PDB file of C-alpha atoms in Angstrom:
ATOM      1  CA  MET A 196      -0.347   0.431  -0.394  1.00 29.00           C
ATOM      2  CA  ARG A 197       1.390   3.506  -1.449  1.00 34.00           C
ATOM      3  CA  TYR A 198       0.781   6.320   1.278  1.00 29.00           C
ATOM      4  CA  LEU A 199       0.799  10.038  -0.634  1.00 31.00           C
ATOM      5  CA  MET A 200       1.714  12.731   1.421  1.00 32.00           C
ATOM      6  CA  LEU A 201       1.088  16.379   0.515  1.00 32.00           C
ATOM      7  CA  GLY A 202       4.923  18.245   0.128  1.00 34.00           C
ATOM      8  CA  LEU A 203       6.912  15.353  -0.174  1.00 35.00           C
ATOM      9  CA  LEU A 204       8.699  15.811  -3.452  1.00 37.00           C
ATOM     10  CA  LEU A 205       9.159  12.816  -5.602  1.00 44.00           C
ATOM     11  CA  THR A 206      12.954  11.550  -5.597  1.00 43.00           C
ATOM     12  CA  MET A 207      15.565  10.011  -7.748  1.00 47.00           C
ATOM     13  CA  PRO A 208      19.081   9.995  -8.441  1.00 46.00           C
ATOM     14  CA  GLY A 209      19.797  13.789  -9.826  1.00 44.00           C
ATOM     15  CA  TRP A 210      16.451  14.991  -9.496  1.00 51.00           C
ATOM     16  CA  ALA A 211      13.191  15.957  -7.926  1.00 57.00           C
ATOM     17  CA  VAL A 212       9.992  16.959  -8.306  1.00 64.00           C
ATOM     18  CA  ASP A 213       7.568  18.639  -6.255  1.00 66.00           C
ATOM     19  CA  GLN A 214       4.162  17.392  -5.760  1.00 67.00           C
ATOM     20  CA  ASN A 215       2.360  20.485  -4.961  1.00 67.00           C
ATOM     21  CA  LYS A 216       2.551  21.581  -8.572  1.00 79.00           C
ATOM     22  CA  GLU A 217       2.671  20.426 -12.126  1.00 86.00           C
ATOM     23  CA  PRO A 218       5.685  19.484 -13.550  1.00 92.00           C
ATOM     24  CA  SER A 219       7.750  22.528 -15.886  1.00 94.00           C
ATOM     25  CA  GLU A 220       8.222  20.566 -19.844  1.00 95.00           C
ATOM     26  CA  GLN A 221      11.723  20.047 -19.119  1.00 96.00           C
ATOM     27  CA  GLU A 222      10.636  18.232 -16.138  1.00 96.00           C
ATOM     28  CA  VAL A 223       8.619  16.047 -18.143  1.00 97.00           C
ATOM     29  CA  GLN A 224      10.750  15.059 -20.694  1.00 97.00           C
ATOM     30  CA  GLU A 225      13.080  13.254 -18.057  1.00 97.00           C
ATOM     31  CA  ILE A 226       9.960  11.990 -17.011  1.00 97.00           C
ATOM     32  CA  ILE A 227       8.809  10.242 -20.250  1.00 98.00           C
ATOM     33  CA  ASN A 228      13.140   9.201 -20.796  1.00 98.00           C
ATOM     34  CA  ARG A 229      13.667   7.594 -17.069  1.00 97.00           C
ATOM     35  CA  PHE A 230      10.166   5.600 -16.876  1.00 98.00           C
ATOM     36  CA  ALA A 231      11.222   4.564 -20.645  1.00 98.00           C
ATOM     37  CA  ALA A 232      14.480   3.236 -18.826  1.00 98.00           C
ATOM     38  CA  LYS A 233      13.273   1.447 -17.244  1.00 97.00           C
ATOM     39  CA  GLU A 234      10.167   0.284 -19.448  1.00 98.00           C
ATOM     40  CA  ALA A 235      13.792  -1.590 -20.903  1.00 98.00           C
ATOM     41  CA  GLU A 236      15.039  -2.829 -18.128  1.00 97.00           C
ATOM     42  CA  PHE A 237      11.795  -4.304 -17.081  1.00 97.00           C
ATOM     43  CA  GLN A 238      11.694  -5.620 -21.458  1.00 96.00           C
ATOM     44  CA  GLN A 239      14.627  -7.238 -21.454  1.00 95.00           C
ATOM     45  CA  ALA A 240      13.395  -8.972 -17.563  1.00 95.00           C
ATOM     46  CA  ARG A 241      10.691 -10.132 -17.836  1.00 95.00           C
ATOM     47  CA  GLU A 242      12.390 -12.015 -20.960  1.00 93.00           C
ATOM     48  CA  ARG A 243      13.825 -14.715 -18.497  1.00 93.00           C
ATOM     49  CA  TYR A 244      10.034 -14.754 -17.151  1.00 96.00           C
ATOM     50  CA  THR A 245       8.028 -17.918 -17.213  1.00 96.00           C
ATOM     51  CA  TYR A 246       4.018 -17.654 -17.482  1.00 97.00           C
ATOM     52  CA  HIS A 247       0.767 -18.678 -18.558  1.00 98.00           C
ATOM     53  CA  GLN A 248      -0.947 -17.460 -20.677  1.00 97.00           C
ATOM     54  CA  LYS A 249      -4.628 -17.054 -21.306  1.00 98.00           C
ATOM     55  CA  TYR A 250      -6.990 -15.509 -23.769  1.00 98.00           C
ATOM     56  CA  ARG A 251     -10.539 -15.660 -24.737  1.00 98.00           C
ATOM     57  CA  PHE A 252     -12.589 -13.508 -27.316  1.00 98.00           C
ATOM     58  CA  ASP A 253     -16.011 -13.394 -27.080  1.00 98.00           C
ATOM     59  CA  GLU A 254     -18.747 -12.340 -29.913  1.00 97.00           C
ATOM     60  CA  LEU A 255     -21.980 -11.517 -28.079  1.00 97.00           C
ATOM     61  CA  GLY A 256     -24.982 -11.864 -29.190  1.00 94.00           C
ATOM     62  CA  PRO A 257     -29.026 -11.500 -27.481  1.00 91.00           C
ATOM     63  CA  GLY A 258     -28.552 -10.942 -24.182  1.00 92.00           C
ATOM     64  CA  GLY A 259     -24.837 -10.106 -23.956  1.00 93.00           C
ATOM     65  CA  ARG A 260     -24.266 -13.786 -24.204  1.00 95.00           C
ATOM     66  CA  SER A 261     -21.169 -15.653 -25.751  1.00 97.00           C
ATOM     67  CA  ALA A 262     -22.646 -16.322 -29.042  1.00 96.00           C
ATOM     68  CA  GLY A 263     -19.847 -17.529 -30.357  1.00 97.00           C
ATOM     69  CA  LYS A 264     -16.050 -17.953 -29.080  1.00 97.00           C
ATOM     70  CA  LEU A 265     -12.004 -17.698 -29.438  1.00 98.00           C
ATOM     71  CA  GLU A 266     -10.287 -19.932 -26.918  1.00 98.00           C
ATOM     72  CA  MET A 267      -6.005 -20.320 -26.450  1.00 97.00           C
ATOM     73  CA  GLU A 268      -4.265 -21.335 -23.740  1.00 98.00           C
ATOM     74  CA  ALA A 269       0.137 -21.253 -23.284  1.00 97.00           C
ATOM     75  CA  ASP A 270       3.017 -21.811 -21.313  1.00 97.00           C
ATOM     76  CA  ILE A 271       5.597 -19.837 -22.126  1.00 95.00           C
ATOM     77  CA  VAL A 272       8.700 -21.248 -21.415  1.00 95.00           C
ATOM     78  CA  PHE A 273      12.546 -22.482 -22.089  1.00 92.00           C
ATOM     79  CA  THR A 274      13.619 -25.106 -23.589  1.00 87.00           C
ATOM     80  CA  SER A 275      16.748 -27.052 -22.580  1.00 82.00           C
ATOM     81  CA  ASP A 276      19.094 -25.080 -24.293  1.00 83.00           C
ATOM     82  CA  GLY A 277      17.700 -22.072 -22.727  1.00 83.00           C
ATOM     83  CA  LYS A 278      15.760 -21.026 -25.967  1.00 87.00           C
ATOM     84  CA  ARG A 279      12.447 -19.131 -25.380  1.00 88.00           C
ATOM     85  CA  THR A 280       9.456 -20.720 -27.368  1.00 93.00           C
ATOM     86  CA  GLU A 281       5.417 -20.711 -27.500  1.00 93.00           C
ATOM     87  CA  ARG A 282       3.374 -24.556 -25.631  1.00 95.00           C
ATOM     88  CA  VAL A 283       0.044 -24.092 -26.337  1.00 96.00           C
ATOM     89  CA  THR A 284      -2.351 -26.380 -23.679  1.00 97.00           C
ATOM     90  CA  TYR A 285      -5.693 -26.004 -24.574  1.00 97.00           C
ATOM     91  CA  ALA A 286      -7.073 -24.672 -28.169  1.00 96.00           C
ATOM     92  CA  PRO A 287     -10.595 -25.707 -28.543  1.00 97.00           C
ATOM     93  CA  MET A 288     -12.934 -25.425 -32.357  1.00 97.00           C
ATOM     94  CA  ASN A 289     -12.842 -21.896 -32.792  1.00 97.00           C
ATOM     95  CA  THR A 290     -16.640 -20.904 -32.768  1.00 97.00           C
ATOM     96  CA  LEU A 291     -16.336 -17.514 -34.732  1.00 96.00           C
ATOM     97  CA  GLN A 292     -19.394 -16.867 -36.768  1.00 94.00           C
ATOM     98  CA  MET A 293     -18.991 -13.023 -37.168  1.00 94.00           C
ATOM     99  CA  VAL A 294     -15.280 -11.665 -36.451  1.00 94.00           C
ATOM    100  CA  GLN A 295     -12.496 -13.356 -38.318  1.00 94.00           C
ATOM    101  CA  PHE A 296      -9.476 -13.872 -36.480  1.00 93.00           C
ATOM    102  CA  THR A 297      -6.377 -12.735 -38.064  1.00 96.00           C
ATOM    103  CA  PRO A 298      -1.622 -11.700 -37.397  1.00 95.00           C
ATOM    104  CA  GLU A 299      -2.768  -8.307 -36.440  1.00 97.00           C
ATOM    105  CA  ASP A 300      -5.152  -9.706 -34.506  1.00 97.00           C
ATOM    106  CA  GLU A 301      -1.892 -12.356 -33.100  1.00 95.00           C
ATOM    107  CA  GLN A 302       0.571  -9.387 -33.147  1.00 96.00           C
ATOM    108  CA  ASP A 303      -1.619  -7.365 -31.076  1.00 97.00           C
ATOM    109  CA  ILE A 304      -1.534  -9.682 -27.756  1.00 96.00           C
ATOM    110  CA  ARG A 305       1.671 -10.691 -28.044  1.00 94.00           C
ATOM    111  CA  ASN A 306       3.344  -7.020 -28.421  1.00 95.00           C
ATOM    112  CA  VAL A 307       0.219  -3.790 -27.950  1.00 98.00           C
ATOM    113  CA  GLN A 308      -2.207  -5.197 -25.441  1.00 98.00           C
ATOM    114  CA  PRO A 309       1.020  -5.768 -23.382  1.00 97.00           C
ATOM    115  CA  PHE A 310       2.655  -2.901 -24.392  1.00 98.00           C
ATOM    116  CA  VAL A 311       6.634  -2.169 -23.103  1.00 98.00           C
ATOM    117  CA  LEU A 312       6.863   1.816 -24.328  1.00 98.00           C
ATOM    118  CA  THR A 313      11.083   1.392 -24.048  1.00 98.00           C
ATOM    119  CA  THR A 314      14.384   4.594 -25.393  1.00 98.00           C
ATOM    120  CA  LYS A 315      14.147   2.211 -28.116  1.00 97.00           C
ATOM    121  CA  ASP A 316      10.344   2.960 -28.901  1.00 97.00           C
ATOM    122  CA  LEU A 317       9.999   6.836 -27.495  1.00 98.00           C
ATOM    123  CA  PRO A 318      11.189   8.279 -31.757  1.00 97.00           C
ATOM    124  CA  ASN A 319       8.019   6.542 -33.497  1.00 97.00           C
ATOM    125  CA  TYR A 320       5.456   8.103 -30.891  1.00 98.00           C
ATOM    126  CA  SER A 321       4.677  11.318 -29.939  1.00 98.00           C
ATOM    127  CA  ILE A 322       4.302  11.315 -26.041  1.00 98.00           C
ATOM    128  CA  ARG A 323       1.546  14.120 -24.180  1.00 98.00           C
ATOM    129  CA  TYR A 324       1.356  14.331 -20.299  1.00 98.00           C
ATOM    130  CA  LEU A 325      -1.537  15.005 -19.031  1.00 98.00           C
ATOM    131  CA  GLY A 326      -1.255  15.727 -15.798  1.00 96.00           C
ATOM    132  CA  ARG A 327      -1.152  13.483 -12.431  1.00 95.00           C
ATOM    133  CA  GLU A 328      -4.117  10.539 -11.443  1.00 96.00           C
ATOM    134  CA  ASN A 329      -4.198   8.008  -9.208  1.00 96.00           C
ATOM    135  CA  VAL A 330      -4.822   4.464 -10.704  1.00 95.00           C
ATOM    136  CA  ASP A 331      -6.189   1.942  -7.524  1.00 92.00           C
ATOM    137  CA  GLU A 332      -3.371   3.075  -4.734  1.00 91.00           C
ATOM    138  CA  ILE A 333      -0.882   4.767  -6.896  1.00 95.00           C
ATOM    139  CA  THR A 334      -0.218   7.636  -7.661  1.00 94.00           C
ATOM    140  CA  CYS A 335       0.525   8.319 -11.299  1.00 97.00           C
ATOM    141  CA  PHE A 336       1.364  10.573 -14.330  1.00 97.00           C
ATOM    142  CA  SER A 337      -1.146   9.881 -16.673  1.00 98.00           C
ATOM    143  CA  PHE A 338       0.978  10.507 -20.639  1.00 98.00           C
ATOM    144  CA  ALA A 339      -1.172  10.018 -23.976  1.00 98.00           C
ATOM    145  CA  VAL A 340      -0.052   8.416 -26.178  1.00 98.00           C
ATOM    146  CA  LYS A 341       0.560   7.552 -30.323  1.00 98.00           C
ATOM    147  CA  PRO A 342       2.734   6.154 -33.051  1.00 98.00           C
ATOM    148  CA  ARG A 343       4.740   9.067 -34.706  1.00 97.00           C
ATOM    149  CA  LYS A 344       4.492   7.553 -38.365  1.00 94.00           C
ATOM    150  CA  MET A 345       3.407   3.867 -39.228  1.00 97.00           C
ATOM    151  CA  ILE A 346       5.358   1.009 -41.474  1.00 96.00           C
ATOM    152  CA  GLU A 347       2.309  -1.408 -43.058  1.00 95.00           C
ATOM    153  CA  GLY A 348       3.170  -4.895 -41.366  1.00 93.00           C
ATOM    154  CA  GLN A 349       4.157  -3.106 -37.598  1.00 96.00           C
ATOM    155  CA  ARG A 350       1.578  -2.987 -35.017  1.00 98.00           C
ATOM    156  CA  TYR A 351       1.377   0.342 -32.355  1.00 98.00           C
ATOM    157  CA  PHE A 352      -0.513   1.159 -29.825  1.00 98.00           C
ATOM    158  CA  ALA A 353      -2.997   3.936 -29.601  1.00 98.00           C
ATOM    159  CA  GLY A 354      -4.265   5.383 -26.691  1.00 98.00           C
ATOM    160  CA  LEU A 355      -3.123   6.439 -22.589  1.00 98.00           C
ATOM    161  CA  ILE A 356      -0.965   5.098 -20.315  1.00 98.00           C
ATOM    162  CA  TRP A 357      -0.365   5.336 -15.957  1.00 98.00           C
ATOM    163  CA  VAL A 358       2.996   5.404 -14.514  1.00 98.00           C
ATOM    164  CA  ASP A 359       3.664   4.844 -11.482  1.00 96.00           C
ATOM    165  CA  ASP A 360       5.432   7.902  -9.911  1.00 94.00           C
ATOM    166  CA  ARG A 361       8.187   6.381  -7.535  1.00 93.00           C
ATOM    167  CA  ASP A 362       8.903   2.289  -9.518  1.00 94.00           C
ATOM    168  CA  MET A 363       8.813   4.782 -12.870  1.00 96.00           C
ATOM    169  CA  GLN A 364       7.220   1.805 -14.362  1.00 97.00           C
ATOM    170  CA  ILE A 365       3.408   1.856 -16.805  1.00 98.00           C
ATOM    171  CA  VAL A 366       0.894   0.153 -14.380  1.00 98.00           C
ATOM    172  CA  LYS A 367      -1.923   0.949 -16.940  1.00 98.00           C
ATOM    173  CA  THR A 368      -2.381   1.076 -20.931  1.00 98.00           C
ATOM    174  CA  TYR A 369      -6.625   2.046 -21.639  1.00 98.00           C
ATOM    175  CA  GLY A 370      -6.520   2.070 -25.791  1.00 98.00           C
ATOM    176  CA  ARG A 371      -6.239   0.628 -28.854  1.00 98.00           C
ATOM    177  CA  GLY A 372      -3.875  -1.885 -32.186  1.00 98.00           C
ATOM    178  CA  THR A 373      -3.349   0.318 -34.664  1.00 98.00           C
ATOM    179  CA  GLY A 374      -1.483  -0.059 -38.249  1.00 98.00           C
ATOM    180  CA  VAL A 375      -1.730   0.907 -41.887  1.00 97.00           C
ATOM    181  CA  GLY A 376      -2.136  -0.793 -44.946  1.00 95.00           C
ATOM    182  CA  LYS A 377      -4.375  -2.117 -47.146  1.00 93.00           C
ATOM    183  CA  ARG A 378      -4.796  -6.524 -45.406  1.00 93.00           C
ATOM    184  CA  LEU A 379      -6.342  -4.056 -42.387  1.00 95.00           C
ATOM    185  CA  THR A 380      -8.814  -2.103 -45.229  1.00 92.00           C
ATOM    186  CA  ASN A 381     -11.796  -4.602 -43.795  1.00 93.00           C
ATOM    187  CA  GLN A 382     -10.560  -4.706 -40.218  1.00 97.00           C
ATOM    188  CA  ARG A 383     -11.711  -3.235 -36.644  1.00 97.00           C
ATOM    189  CA  PHE A 384     -10.076  -4.301 -33.486  1.00 98.00           C
ATOM    190  CA  PRO A 385     -11.771  -3.433 -29.527  1.00 98.00           C
ATOM    191  CA  LYS A 386     -10.232  -1.325 -26.929  1.00 98.00           C
ATOM    192  CA  PHE A 387      -8.416  -2.776 -24.018  1.00 98.00           C
ATOM    193  CA  GLU A 388      -6.857  -1.827 -20.102  1.00 98.00           C
ATOM    194  CA  THR A 389      -4.169  -3.525 -19.457  1.00 98.00           C
ATOM    195  CA  TYR A 390      -3.499  -3.484 -15.916  1.00 98.00           C
ATOM    196  CA  ARG A 391       0.249  -4.934 -14.444  1.00 98.00           C
ATOM    197  CA  GLU A 392       1.111  -5.981 -10.394  1.00 97.00           C
ATOM    198  CA  GLN A 393       4.689  -5.948  -9.676  1.00 96.00           C
ATOM    199  CA  ILE A 394       6.730  -9.465  -9.550  1.00 95.00           C
ATOM    200  CA  ASP A 395       9.314 -10.470  -7.388  1.00 91.00           C
ATOM    201  CA  GLY A 396       9.237  -6.602  -6.166  1.00 92.00           C
ATOM    202  CA  LYS A 397      10.733  -5.037  -8.426  1.00 92.00           C
ATOM    203  CA  TYR A 398       9.683  -4.960 -11.947  1.00 97.00           C
ATOM    204  CA  TRP A 399       5.259  -4.207 -13.028  1.00 97.00           C
ATOM    205  CA  PHE A 400       3.642  -7.360 -15.221  1.00 98.00           C
ATOM    206  CA  PRO A 401       0.882  -7.552 -16.934  1.00 98.00           C
ATOM    207  CA  THR A 402      -1.386  -9.682 -15.177  1.00 98.00           C
ATOM    208  CA  TYR A 403      -4.540  -9.098 -16.956  1.00 98.00           C
ATOM    209  CA  THR A 404      -6.062  -7.687 -19.930  1.00 98.00           C
ATOM    210  CA  VAL A 405     -10.090  -6.719 -20.815  1.00 98.00           C
ATOM    211  CA  SER A 406     -12.461  -5.554 -23.219  1.00 98.00           C
ATOM    212  CA  ASN A 407     -16.242  -4.788 -23.345  1.00 98.00           C
ATOM    213  CA  ASP A 408     -16.358  -2.592 -27.502  1.00 98.00           C
ATOM    214  CA  THR A 409     -18.536  -3.147 -30.604  1.00 98.00           C
ATOM    215  CA  LEU A 410     -16.513  -3.870 -34.133  1.00 97.00           C
ATOM    216  CA  ASN A 411     -18.020  -1.379 -36.308  1.00 97.00           C
ATOM    217  CA  PHE A 412     -18.055  -3.047 -39.149  1.00 95.00           C
ATOM    218  CA  GLU A 413     -19.589  -2.153 -42.728  1.00 92.00           C
ATOM    219  CA  SER A 414     -21.875  -5.645 -42.488  1.00 92.00           C
ATOM    220  CA  GLY A 415     -23.072  -4.145 -39.047  1.00 95.00           C
ATOM    221  CA  PRO A 416     -21.966  -4.191 -35.463  1.00 96.00           C
ATOM    222  CA  VAL A 417     -20.643  -6.963 -33.411  1.00 97.00           C
ATOM    223  CA  PRO A 418     -20.212  -6.839 -29.712  1.00 98.00           C
ATOM    224  CA  ILE A 419     -17.587  -8.735 -27.568  1.00 98.00           C
ATOM    225  CA  LYS A 420     -16.445  -9.577 -24.726  1.00 98.00           C
ATOM    226  CA  MET A 421     -12.202 -10.082 -23.925  1.00 98.00           C
ATOM    227  CA  ILE A 422     -10.001 -11.144 -21.654  1.00 98.00           C
ATOM    228  CA  LEU A 423      -6.810 -12.108 -21.555  1.00 98.00           C
ATOM    229  CA  THR A 424      -4.927 -13.372 -18.219  1.00 98.00           C
ATOM    230  CA  TYR A 425      -0.632 -13.824 -17.444  1.00 98.00           C
ATOM    231  CA  LYS A 426      -0.601 -15.800 -14.443  1.00 97.00           C
ATOM    232  CA  ASP A 427       2.050 -18.245 -12.848  1.00 97.00           C
ATOM    233  CA  TYR A 428       5.649 -15.868 -13.478  1.00 97.00           C
ATOM    234  CA  LYS A 429       8.445 -17.568 -12.239  1.00 95.00           C
ATOM    235  CA  GLN A 430      12.016 -16.285 -12.689  1.00 93.00           C
ATOM    236  CA  PHE A 431      14.018 -18.819 -15.019  1.00 88.00           C
ATOM    237  CA  LYS A 432      17.064 -20.748 -13.259  1.00 76.00           C
ATOM    238  CA  ALA A 433      19.539 -22.214 -14.805  1.00 61.00           C
ATOM    239  CA  GLU A 434      23.380 -22.641 -14.783  1.00 47.00           C
ATOM    240  CA  SER A 435      24.611 -21.278 -17.004  1.00 41.00           C
ATOM    241  CA  THR A 436      23.521 -17.915 -19.069  1.00 43.00           C
ATOM    242  CA  ILE A 437      20.699 -17.672 -21.601  1.00 42.00           C
ATOM    243  CA  THR A 438      22.569 -17.922 -24.751  1.00 43.00           C
ATOM    244  CA  PHE A 439      21.794 -16.513 -28.522  1.00 41.00           C
ATOM    245  CA  GLY A 440      23.330 -18.753 -31.279  1.00 43.00           C
ATOM    246  CA  ASP A 441      25.716 -20.951 -31.118  1.00 44.00           C
ATOM    247  CA  VAL A 442      28.185 -21.055 -27.862  1.00 42.00           C
ATOM    248  CA  VAL A 443      30.184 -23.524 -27.159  1.00 45.00           C
ATOM    249  CA  ASP A 444      30.903 -24.573 -23.440  1.00 47.00           C
ATOM    250  CA  GLU A 445      34.564 -25.119 -22.427  1.00 45.00           C
ATOM    251  CA  LYS A 446      34.086 -27.511 -19.491  1.00 45.00           C
ATOM    252  CA  LYS A 447      32.939 -30.427 -21.955  1.00 46.00           C
ATOM    253  CA  GLU A 448      35.969 -29.832 -24.728  1.00 45.00           C
ATOM    254  CA  GLU A 449      38.225 -29.705 -22.155  1.00 46.00           C
ATOM    255  CA  LYS A 450      36.317 -33.582 -21.371  1.00 47.00           C
ATOM    256  CA  LYS A 451      36.999 -34.430 -24.785  1.00 47.00           C
ATOM    257  CA  GLU A 452      38.992 -37.067 -25.663  1.00 48.00           C
ATOM    258  CA  PRO A 453      41.885 -35.771 -27.983  1.00 48.00           C
ATOM    259  CA  PRO A 454      41.152 -37.150 -32.030  1.00 46.00           C
ATOM    260  CA  LYS A 455      42.573 -40.618 -32.600  1.00 44.00           C
ATOM    261  CA  GLN A 456      45.076 -40.736 -35.093  1.00 41.00           C
TER     262      GLN A 456
END
């Protein structure tokens, strides 16, 4: 639980922001730079975690009852050689009748709905400071975020983010996935909210995404409900460091017998 003391300064090494007044333009840019750097740390850390992901998308009929659904559960795990992979554990028959699940939807599940805004991503987005706001009991800086320029085939986030004023990490997002290209002409994407929780006392991980929206197609509106959960985060621990590419194990090489002449 976080308690807010009026008059307290938000302190981090080398800087401070007075909580009794809105930050200056220079301070806002410093806040953006700092939370983006922290998000980059988090992105790398998340790549070292396993977790269970559950997705359910429903078309809603009369009375808000499900008229068709798409479900999938998967474990994000590591193989014996330290490579990260997705292992589907549950995937019943797709019964959607009015909505078609596309590659763009898959990209949104992987990258947009659990949105991370790192230092590397900053040039791609226009970020406007909105003010301070509480998310549950957490005091946050809120920002409006939208892509500056979009490249065909890539997916982007457009909406609002809330950044914890102490840990300098995103704790909530609200918006939708967006992009450009001919493939998107007849596609519609739902607005969603994603919430994060602090895992292992350091980083804020996405744990819950929800959408209750209406997709307005040319053929007519389709009310939908979507829920995506991330559970059982566990840090991957191995005797050796996880690496990418071919690496020679020196110990094994030492044990090898010399080649026969």
